[in-house]
Amino acid sequence: MNPLVIAGRAFQSRLIVGTGKYKDGPETQAAIEASGAEMVTVAVRRVNLDRSSESLLDFIDPQRYFLLPNTAGCYTAEEAIRAARLGREVGLSDWVKIEVIGDQQTLYPDIHATLEATRVLVKEGFTVLPYTSDDIVFAKRLIDAGAAAVMPLGAPIGSGLGLQNTANLRILRELITEVPLIVDAGVGTASDATVAMELGFDGVLMNTAIAQAKDPLLMAEAMQHAVLSGRQAFLAGRMPRKLYATASSPLEGISR
Ligand SMILES: CC(=O)[C@@H](O)[C@H](O)COP(=O)(O)O
């Protein structure tokens, strides 16, 4: 199976997992392992960066996982830029998932601020993966600004509603070929991840669906299979839909 390639770096797993909302560090670690993910995202503003006391980072082996700092909890471009720089200064990464929230109730992205932060950080040498809406115009602006991938939401963060606007996601898929497209947020269960991959998305980023499942480790494993089987089905190409039946064992040419 071909790898997911972002900014020249190849990942065998197309599942990216978050690290919030778990019971504790060991559960986080075990769920990441069960997911088979190679890229793991951590919120710069929510981890103990100086490691003076126990930190989430103690449970993620940097030799094994590719760390993607994110700017969760930021409401302005300036805050997000500061968080990205801080992540780089403490040696986390020069990659960043930009998340600038514009509305507290929906946690929808502030797309103008996201674009501004992307522009600034790309100029500073960051590899920027922005969390955005499913709007094709903004996706194009982000690519023009140098985004290394575009990450539209499937549904509000933490809602578990699954893909709410497949028409918009299909438009994104059809019109964006320059960079990888990753569904980020809103996945609730394995079939949501499979549908995203069947639509031709290059990957899926999720947190809550795994962390808040009754059995996070089992769900992490399910998500690993879901992303893989969605990718396989996409590559295999689905049969055409037909309105009427065709017999599975045709009788043409058989004498009666
Ligand atoms: C972990 C992270 O980056 C989240 O902000 C992300 O958007 C995931 O959303 P879900 O929790 O809905 O999967």
mmCIF file of C-alpha atoms and ligand atoms in Angstrom:
data_model
loop_
_atom_site.group_PDB
_atom_site.id
_atom_site.type_symbol
_atom_site.label_atom_id
_atom_site.label_comp_id
_atom_site.label_asym_id
_atom_site.label_seq_id
_atom_site.Cartn_x
_atom_site.Cartn_y
_atom_site.Cartn_z
ATOM 1 C CA MET A 1 0.000 0.000 0.000
ATOM 2 C CA ASN A 2 1.423 3.404 -0.901
ATOM 3 C CA PRO A 3 2.331 5.628 2.045
ATOM 4 C CA LEU A 4 0.843 8.958 3.027
ATOM 5 C CA VAL A 5 3.407 11.573 2.044
ATOM 6 C CA ILE A 6 3.308 15.017 3.633
ATOM 7 C CA ALA A 7 6.012 17.563 2.823
ATOM 8 C CA GLY A 8 8.225 14.765 1.531
ATOM 9 C CA ARG A 9 7.890 12.605 4.625
ATOM 10 C CA ALA A 10 6.269 9.173 4.261
ATOM 11 C CA PHE A 11 3.920 7.604 6.808
ATOM 12 C CA GLN A 12 2.728 4.012 6.487
ATOM 13 C CA SER A 13 -0.352 4.695 8.622
ATOM 14 C CA ARG A 14 -2.979 7.105 7.354
ATOM 15 C CA LEU A 15 -4.461 7.509 10.805
ATOM 16 C CA ILE A 16 -3.298 10.451 12.928
ATOM 17 C CA VAL A 17 -4.352 10.389 16.568
ATOM 18 C CA GLY A 18 -4.769 12.979 19.283
ATOM 19 C CA THR A 19 -3.801 12.658 22.920
ATOM 20 C CA GLY A 20 -6.546 14.480 24.852
ATOM 21 C CA LYS A 21 -9.402 13.177 27.017
ATOM 22 C CA TYR A 22 -7.781 9.903 28.086
ATOM 23 C CA LYS A 23 -8.020 8.638 31.668
ATOM 24 C CA ASP A 24 -4.269 8.825 32.168
ATOM 25 C CA GLY A 25 -0.869 8.610 30.496
ATOM 26 C CA PRO A 26 -0.671 4.796 30.309
ATOM 27 C CA GLU A 27 -4.100 4.602 28.661
ATOM 28 C CA THR A 28 -3.025 7.266 26.139
ATOM 29 C CA GLN A 29 0.124 5.309 25.380
ATOM 30 C CA ALA A 30 -1.727 2.008 24.967
ATOM 31 C CA ALA A 31 -4.388 3.541 22.707
ATOM 32 C CA ILE A 32 -1.791 5.158 20.455
ATOM 33 C CA GLU A 33 -0.070 1.809 20.144
ATOM 34 C CA ALA A 34 -3.332 -0.018 19.387
ATOM 35 C CA SER A 35 -4.200 2.524 16.678
ATOM 36 C CA GLY A 36 -1.074 1.748 14.681
ATOM 37 C CA ALA A 37 -0.681 5.497 14.063
ATOM 38 C CA GLU A 38 2.760 6.915 13.373
ATOM 39 C CA MET A 39 1.814 10.565 13.731
ATOM 40 C CA VAL A 40 0.527 11.766 17.093
ATOM 41 C CA THR A 41 -0.677 15.265 17.803
ATOM 42 C CA VAL A 42 -0.247 17.067 21.127
ATOM 43 C CA ALA A 43 -1.600 20.440 22.202
ATOM 44 C CA VAL A 44 1.356 22.742 22.925
ATOM 45 C CA ARG A 45 -0.725 24.770 25.382
ATOM 46 C CA ARG A 46 -1.855 21.712 27.300
ATOM 47 C CA VAL A 47 1.372 19.830 27.880
ATOM 48 C CA ASN A 48 3.896 20.431 30.574
ATOM 49 C CA LEU A 49 6.778 21.476 28.334
ATOM 50 C CA ASP A 50 9.440 21.933 31.019
ATOM 51 C CA ARG A 51 8.767 18.374 32.264
ATOM 52 C CA SER A 52 9.013 19.567 35.888
ATOM 53 C CA SER A 53 6.221 17.129 36.745
ATOM 54 C CA GLU A 54 4.660 14.225 34.873
ATOM 55 C CA SER A 55 3.984 15.201 31.287
ATOM 56 C CA LEU A 56 1.937 13.656 28.517
ATOM 57 C CA LEU A 57 5.187 13.694 26.562
ATOM 58 C CA ASP A 58 6.586 11.054 28.943
ATOM 59 C CA PHE A 59 4.148 8.593 27.385
ATOM 60 C CA ILE A 60 4.972 9.201 23.710
ATOM 61 C CA ASP A 61 8.264 7.746 22.547
ATOM 62 C CA PRO A 62 9.733 10.289 20.094
ATOM 63 C CA GLN A 63 11.852 7.537 18.497
ATOM 64 C CA ARG A 64 8.715 5.653 17.599
ATOM 65 C CA TYR A 65 6.139 8.341 16.876
ATOM 66 C CA PHE A 66 6.229 11.481 14.802
ATOM 67 C CA LEU A 67 5.060 14.302 17.045
ATOM 68 C CA LEU A 68 2.745 16.911 15.538
ATOM 69 C CA PRO A 69 2.329 19.857 17.939
ATOM 70 C CA ASN A 70 -1.040 21.559 17.612
ATOM 71 C CA THR A 71 -2.351 24.955 18.641
ATOM 72 C CA ALA A 72 -5.599 23.766 20.261
ATOM 73 C CA GLY A 73 -6.980 26.353 22.670
ATOM 74 C CA CYS A 74 -5.858 29.317 20.537
ATOM 75 C CA TYR A 75 -8.439 31.931 19.509
ATOM 76 C CA THR A 76 -6.262 34.346 17.546
ATOM 77 C CA ALA A 77 -3.584 34.044 14.877
ATOM 78 C CA GLU A 78 -1.082 35.613 17.288
ATOM 79 C CA GLU A 79 -1.764 32.990 19.968
ATOM 80 C CA ALA A 80 -1.397 30.185 17.440
ATOM 81 C CA ILE A 81 1.841 31.631 16.056
ATOM 82 C CA ARG A 82 3.228 31.940 19.601
ATOM 83 C CA ALA A 83 2.273 28.350 20.423
ATOM 84 C CA ALA A 84 3.914 27.048 17.229
ATOM 85 C CA ARG A 85 7.111 28.956 17.966
ATOM 86 C CA LEU A 86 7.127 27.684 21.536
ATOM 87 C CA GLY A 87 6.735 24.110 20.305
ATOM 88 C CA ARG A 88 9.736 24.565 18.060
ATOM 89 C CA GLU A 89 11.828 26.322 20.719
ATOM 90 C CA VAL A 90 11.442 23.462 23.188
ATOM 91 C CA GLY A 91 12.414 20.999 20.471
ATOM 92 C CA LEU A 92 9.019 19.418 19.803
ATOM 93 C CA SER A 93 8.918 19.991 16.031
ATOM 94 C CA ASP A 94 8.955 22.500 13.224
ATOM 95 C CA TRP A 95 5.732 20.917 12.039
ATOM 96 C CA VAL A 96 2.507 22.299 13.436
ATOM 97 C CA LYS A 97 -1.178 21.611 13.177
ATOM 98 C CA ILE A 98 -2.706 25.072 13.177
ATOM 99 C CA GLU A 99 -6.011 25.258 14.992
ATOM 100 C CA VAL A 100 -7.497 28.707 15.568
ATOM 101 C CA ILE A 101 -10.963 28.525 17.036
ATOM 102 C CA GLY A 102 -13.502 31.175 16.050
ATOM 103 C CA ASP A 103 -16.542 30.116 18.026
ATOM 104 C CA GLN A 104 -16.658 28.554 21.461
ATOM 105 C CA GLN A 105 -19.847 26.564 21.033
ATOM 106 C CA THR A 106 -19.035 24.883 17.737
ATOM 107 C CA LEU A 107 -15.236 25.104 17.944
ATOM 108 C CA TYR A 108 -15.404 26.005 14.272
ATOM 109 C CA PRO A 109 -12.155 27.373 12.909
ATOM 110 C CA ASP A 110 -11.591 31.087 12.414
ATOM 111 C CA ILE A 111 -10.523 30.675 8.837
ATOM 112 C CA HIS A 112 -9.125 34.172 8.378
ATOM 113 C CA ALA A 113 -6.941 33.821 11.456
ATOM 114 C CA THR A 114 -5.956 30.307 10.340
ATOM 115 C CA LEU A 115 -4.862 31.698 6.981
ATOM 116 C CA GLU A 116 -2.898 34.495 8.648
ATOM 117 C CA ALA A 117 -1.114 32.081 11.015
ATOM 118 C CA THR A 118 -0.364 29.715 8.124
ATOM 119 C CA ARG A 119 1.181 32.540 6.048
ATOM 120 C CA VAL A 120 3.413 33.710 8.895
ATOM 121 C CA LEU A 121 4.549 30.260 9.986
ATOM 122 C CA VAL A 122 5.281 28.981 6.473
ATOM 123 C CA LYS A 123 7.532 32.030 6.004
ATOM 124 C CA GLU A 124 9.313 31.073 9.232
ATOM 125 C CA GLY A 125 10.058 27.609 7.864
ATOM 126 C CA PHE A 126 7.316 25.619 9.568
ATOM 127 C CA THR A 127 5.517 22.733 7.910
ATOM 128 C CA VAL A 128 1.941 23.813 8.490
ATOM 129 C CA LEU A 129 -1.120 21.550 8.547
ATOM 130 C CA PRO A 130 -4.176 23.736 9.129
ATOM 131 C CA TYR A 131 -7.464 22.554 10.598
ATOM 132 C CA THR A 132 -10.119 24.291 8.523
ATOM 133 C CA SER A 133 -13.710 24.293 7.361
ATOM 134 C CA ASP A 134 -14.876 22.243 4.367
ATOM 135 C CA ASP A 135 -14.858 25.391 2.181
ATOM 136 C CA ILE A 136 -13.020 24.927 -1.126
ATOM 137 C CA VAL A 137 -12.146 28.626 -1.448
ATOM 138 C CA PHE A 138 -10.349 28.719 1.891
ATOM 139 C CA ALA A 139 -8.684 25.403 1.203
ATOM 140 C CA LYS A 140 -7.212 26.923 -1.971
ATOM 141 C CA ARG A 141 -6.075 30.040 -0.098
ATOM 142 C CA LEU A 142 -4.343 27.847 2.468
ATOM 143 C CA ILE A 143 -2.528 25.955 -0.278
ATOM 144 C CA ASP A 144 -1.487 29.273 -1.864
ATOM 145 C CA ALA A 145 -0.138 30.281 1.544
ATOM 146 C CA GLY A 146 2.021 27.155 1.626
ATOM 147 C CA ALA A 147 0.038 24.678 3.725
ATOM 148 C CA ALA A 148 1.562 21.201 3.530
ATOM 149 C CA ALA A 149 -1.852 19.548 3.890
ATOM 150 C CA VAL A 150 -5.426 20.709 4.295
ATOM 151 C CA MET A 151 -7.476 19.322 7.160
ATOM 152 C CA PRO A 152 -11.209 20.024 6.863
ATOM 153 C CA LEU A 153 -13.546 19.092 9.676
ATOM 154 C CA GLY A 154 -15.975 16.231 9.221
ATOM 155 C CA ALA A 155 -18.147 17.624 12.041
ATOM 156 C CA PRO A 156 -17.510 19.799 15.118
ATOM 157 C CA ILE A 157 -14.566 18.725 17.252
ATOM 158 C CA GLY A 158 -15.598 16.192 19.864
ATOM 159 C CA SER A 159 -19.135 15.826 18.510
ATOM 160 C CA GLY A 160 -18.731 12.321 17.111
ATOM 161 C CA LEU A 161 -21.403 13.154 14.540
ATOM 162 C CA GLY A 162 -19.511 11.649 11.628
ATOM 163 C CA LEU A 163 -19.176 13.311 8.226
ATOM 164 C CA GLN A 164 -21.893 15.959 8.042
ATOM 165 C CA ASN A 165 -21.324 17.397 4.583
ATOM 166 C CA THR A 166 -20.085 14.749 2.215
ATOM 167 C CA ALA A 167 -20.953 16.912 -0.799
ATOM 168 C CA ASN A 168 -18.464 19.578 0.307
ATOM 169 C CA LEU A 169 -15.889 16.943 1.163
ATOM 170 C CA ARG A 170 -16.315 15.408 -2.286
ATOM 171 C CA ILE A 171 -15.795 18.812 -3.898
ATOM 172 C CA LEU A 172 -12.604 19.265 -1.893
ATOM 173 C CA ARG A 173 -11.445 15.831 -2.978
ATOM 174 C CA GLU A 174 -12.147 16.495 -6.623
ATOM 175 C CA LEU A 175 -10.562 19.916 -6.763
ATOM 176 C CA ILE A 176 -7.541 19.590 -4.497
ATOM 177 C CA THR A 177 -4.659 17.592 -5.840
ATOM 178 C CA GLU A 178 -1.650 19.636 -4.728
ATOM 179 C CA VAL A 179 -1.420 18.530 -1.102
ATOM 180 C CA PRO A 180 -2.822 15.714 1.058
ATOM 181 C CA LEU A 181 -6.365 16.122 2.349
ATOM 182 C CA ILE A 182 -7.046 14.849 5.829
ATOM 183 C CA VAL A 183 -10.419 14.744 7.572
ATOM 184 C CA ASP A 184 -9.837 16.243 11.009
ATOM 185 C CA ALA A 185 -12.499 16.142 13.722
ATOM 186 C CA GLY A 186 -16.003 14.803 14.151
ATOM 187 C CA VAL A 187 -15.406 11.114 13.601
ATOM 188 C CA GLY A 188 -17.597 9.078 15.968
ATOM 189 C CA THR A 189 -17.058 5.485 15.006
ATOM 190 C CA ALA A 190 -15.125 3.258 12.630
ATOM 191 C CA SER A 191 -17.530 3.539 9.672
ATOM 192 C CA ASP A 192 -17.062 7.354 9.650
ATOM 193 C CA ALA A 193 -13.338 6.890 9.146
ATOM 194 C CA THR A 194 -13.960 4.307 6.432
ATOM 195 C CA VAL A 195 -16.326 6.629 4.554
ATOM 196 C CA ALA A 196 -13.741 9.443 4.681
ATOM 197 C CA MET A 197 -11.142 7.137 3.188
ATOM 198 C CA GLU A 198 -13.581 5.759 0.618
ATOM 199 C CA LEU A 199 -14.205 9.333 -0.517
ATOM 200 C CA GLY A 200 -10.519 9.410 -1.367
ATOM 201 C CA PHE A 201 -9.192 11.400 1.570
ATOM 202 C CA ASP A 202 -5.526 10.813 2.233
ATOM 203 C CA GLY A 203 -5.895 10.353 5.960
ATOM 204 C CA VAL A 204 -8.019 10.880 9.051
ATOM 205 C CA LEU A 205 -7.140 12.676 12.275
ATOM 206 C CA MET A 206 -9.181 11.830 15.348
ATOM 207 C CA ASN A 207 -9.154 11.972 19.097
ATOM 208 C CA THR A 208 -12.492 11.820 20.873
ATOM 209 C CA ALA A 209 -13.898 8.757 19.104
ATOM 210 C CA ILE A 210 -11.052 6.696 20.532
ATOM 211 C CA ALA A 211 -10.501 8.431 23.880
ATOM 212 C CA GLN A 212 -14.169 8.447 24.841
ATOM 213 C CA ALA A 213 -15.121 4.997 23.593
ATOM 214 C CA LYS A 214 -16.090 2.572 26.357
ATOM 215 C CA ASP A 215 -13.014 0.574 25.437
ATOM 216 C CA PRO A 216 -10.493 3.023 23.922
ATOM 217 C CA LEU A 217 -7.948 0.347 23.041
ATOM 218 C CA LEU A 218 -10.451 -1.735 21.122
ATOM 219 C CA MET A 219 -11.761 1.356 19.331
ATOM 220 C CA ALA A 220 -8.194 2.395 18.476
ATOM 221 C CA GLU A 221 -7.688 -0.988 16.861
ATOM 222 C CA ALA A 222 -11.033 -0.689 15.040
ATOM 223 C CA MET A 223 -9.964 2.704 13.678
ATOM 224 C CA GLN A 224 -6.729 1.238 12.393
ATOM 225 C CA HIS A 225 -8.710 -1.343 10.400
ATOM 226 C CA ALA A 226 -11.339 1.214 9.346
ATOM 227 C CA VAL A 227 -8.808 3.586 7.815
ATOM 228 C CA LEU A 228 -7.003 0.757 6.094
ATOM 229 C CA SER A 229 -10.134 -0.867 4.662
ATOM 230 C CA GLY A 230 -11.484 2.496 3.500
ATOM 231 C CA ARG A 231 -8.221 3.123 1.688
ATOM 232 C CA GLN A 232 -8.261 -0.344 0.141
ATOM 233 C CA ALA A 233 -11.863 0.080 -1.024
ATOM 234 C CA PHE A 234 -11.018 3.479 -2.526
ATOM 235 C CA LEU A 235 -8.066 2.048 -4.434
ATOM 236 C CA ALA A 236 -10.066 -1.007 -5.509
ATOM 237 C CA GLY A 237 -12.821 1.225 -6.924
ATOM 238 C CA ARG A 238 -16.441 0.586 -6.052
ATOM 239 C CA MET A 239 -18.786 -1.098 -8.503
ATOM 240 C CA PRO A 240 -21.285 1.195 -10.246
ATOM 241 C CA ARG A 241 -24.583 1.649 -8.444
ATOM 242 C CA LYS A 242 -27.538 0.218 -10.371
ATOM 243 C CA LEU A 243 -31.199 0.771 -9.800
ATOM 244 C CA TYR A 244 -32.273 -2.752 -10.715
ATOM 245 C CA ALA A 245 -31.009 -6.178 -9.793
ATOM 246 C CA THR A 246 -28.618 -8.281 -11.808
ATOM 247 C CA ALA A 247 -28.388 -11.941 -10.877
ATOM 248 C CA SER A 248 -25.208 -12.955 -9.117
ATOM 249 C CA SER A 249 -25.069 -16.216 -11.054
ATOM 250 C CA PRO A 250 -26.161 -15.358 -14.608
ATOM 251 C CA LEU A 251 -27.898 -18.154 -16.492
ATOM 252 C CA GLU A 252 -27.109 -16.898 -20.014
ATOM 253 C CA GLY A 253 -25.599 -19.558 -22.238
ATOM 254 C CA ILE A 254 -26.754 -22.350 -19.935
ATOM 255 C CA SER A 255 -29.080 -24.855 -21.630
ATOM 256 C CA ARG A 256 -32.202 -25.801 -19.726
HETATM 257 C C1 LIG B 1 -6.722 16.248 18.727
HETATM 258 C C2 LIG B 1 -7.093 17.379 17.910
HETATM 259 O O1 LIG B 1 -6.285 17.945 17.237
HETATM 260 C C3 LIG B 1 -8.517 17.788 17.906
HETATM 261 O O2 LIG B 1 -8.618 19.153 18.091
HETATM 262 C C4 LIG B 1 -9.053 17.300 16.628
HETATM 263 O O3 LIG B 1 -9.597 18.258 15.850
HETATM 264 C C5 LIG B 1 -9.829 16.047 16.772
HETATM 265 O O4 LIG B 1 -11.211 16.150 16.852
HETATM 266 P P1 LIG B 1 -12.086 14.933 17.395
HETATM 267 O O5 LIG B 1 -11.820 14.867 18.856
HETATM 268 O O6 LIG B 1 -13.504 15.273 17.062
HETATM 269 O O7 LIG B 1 -11.615 13.683 16.691
#
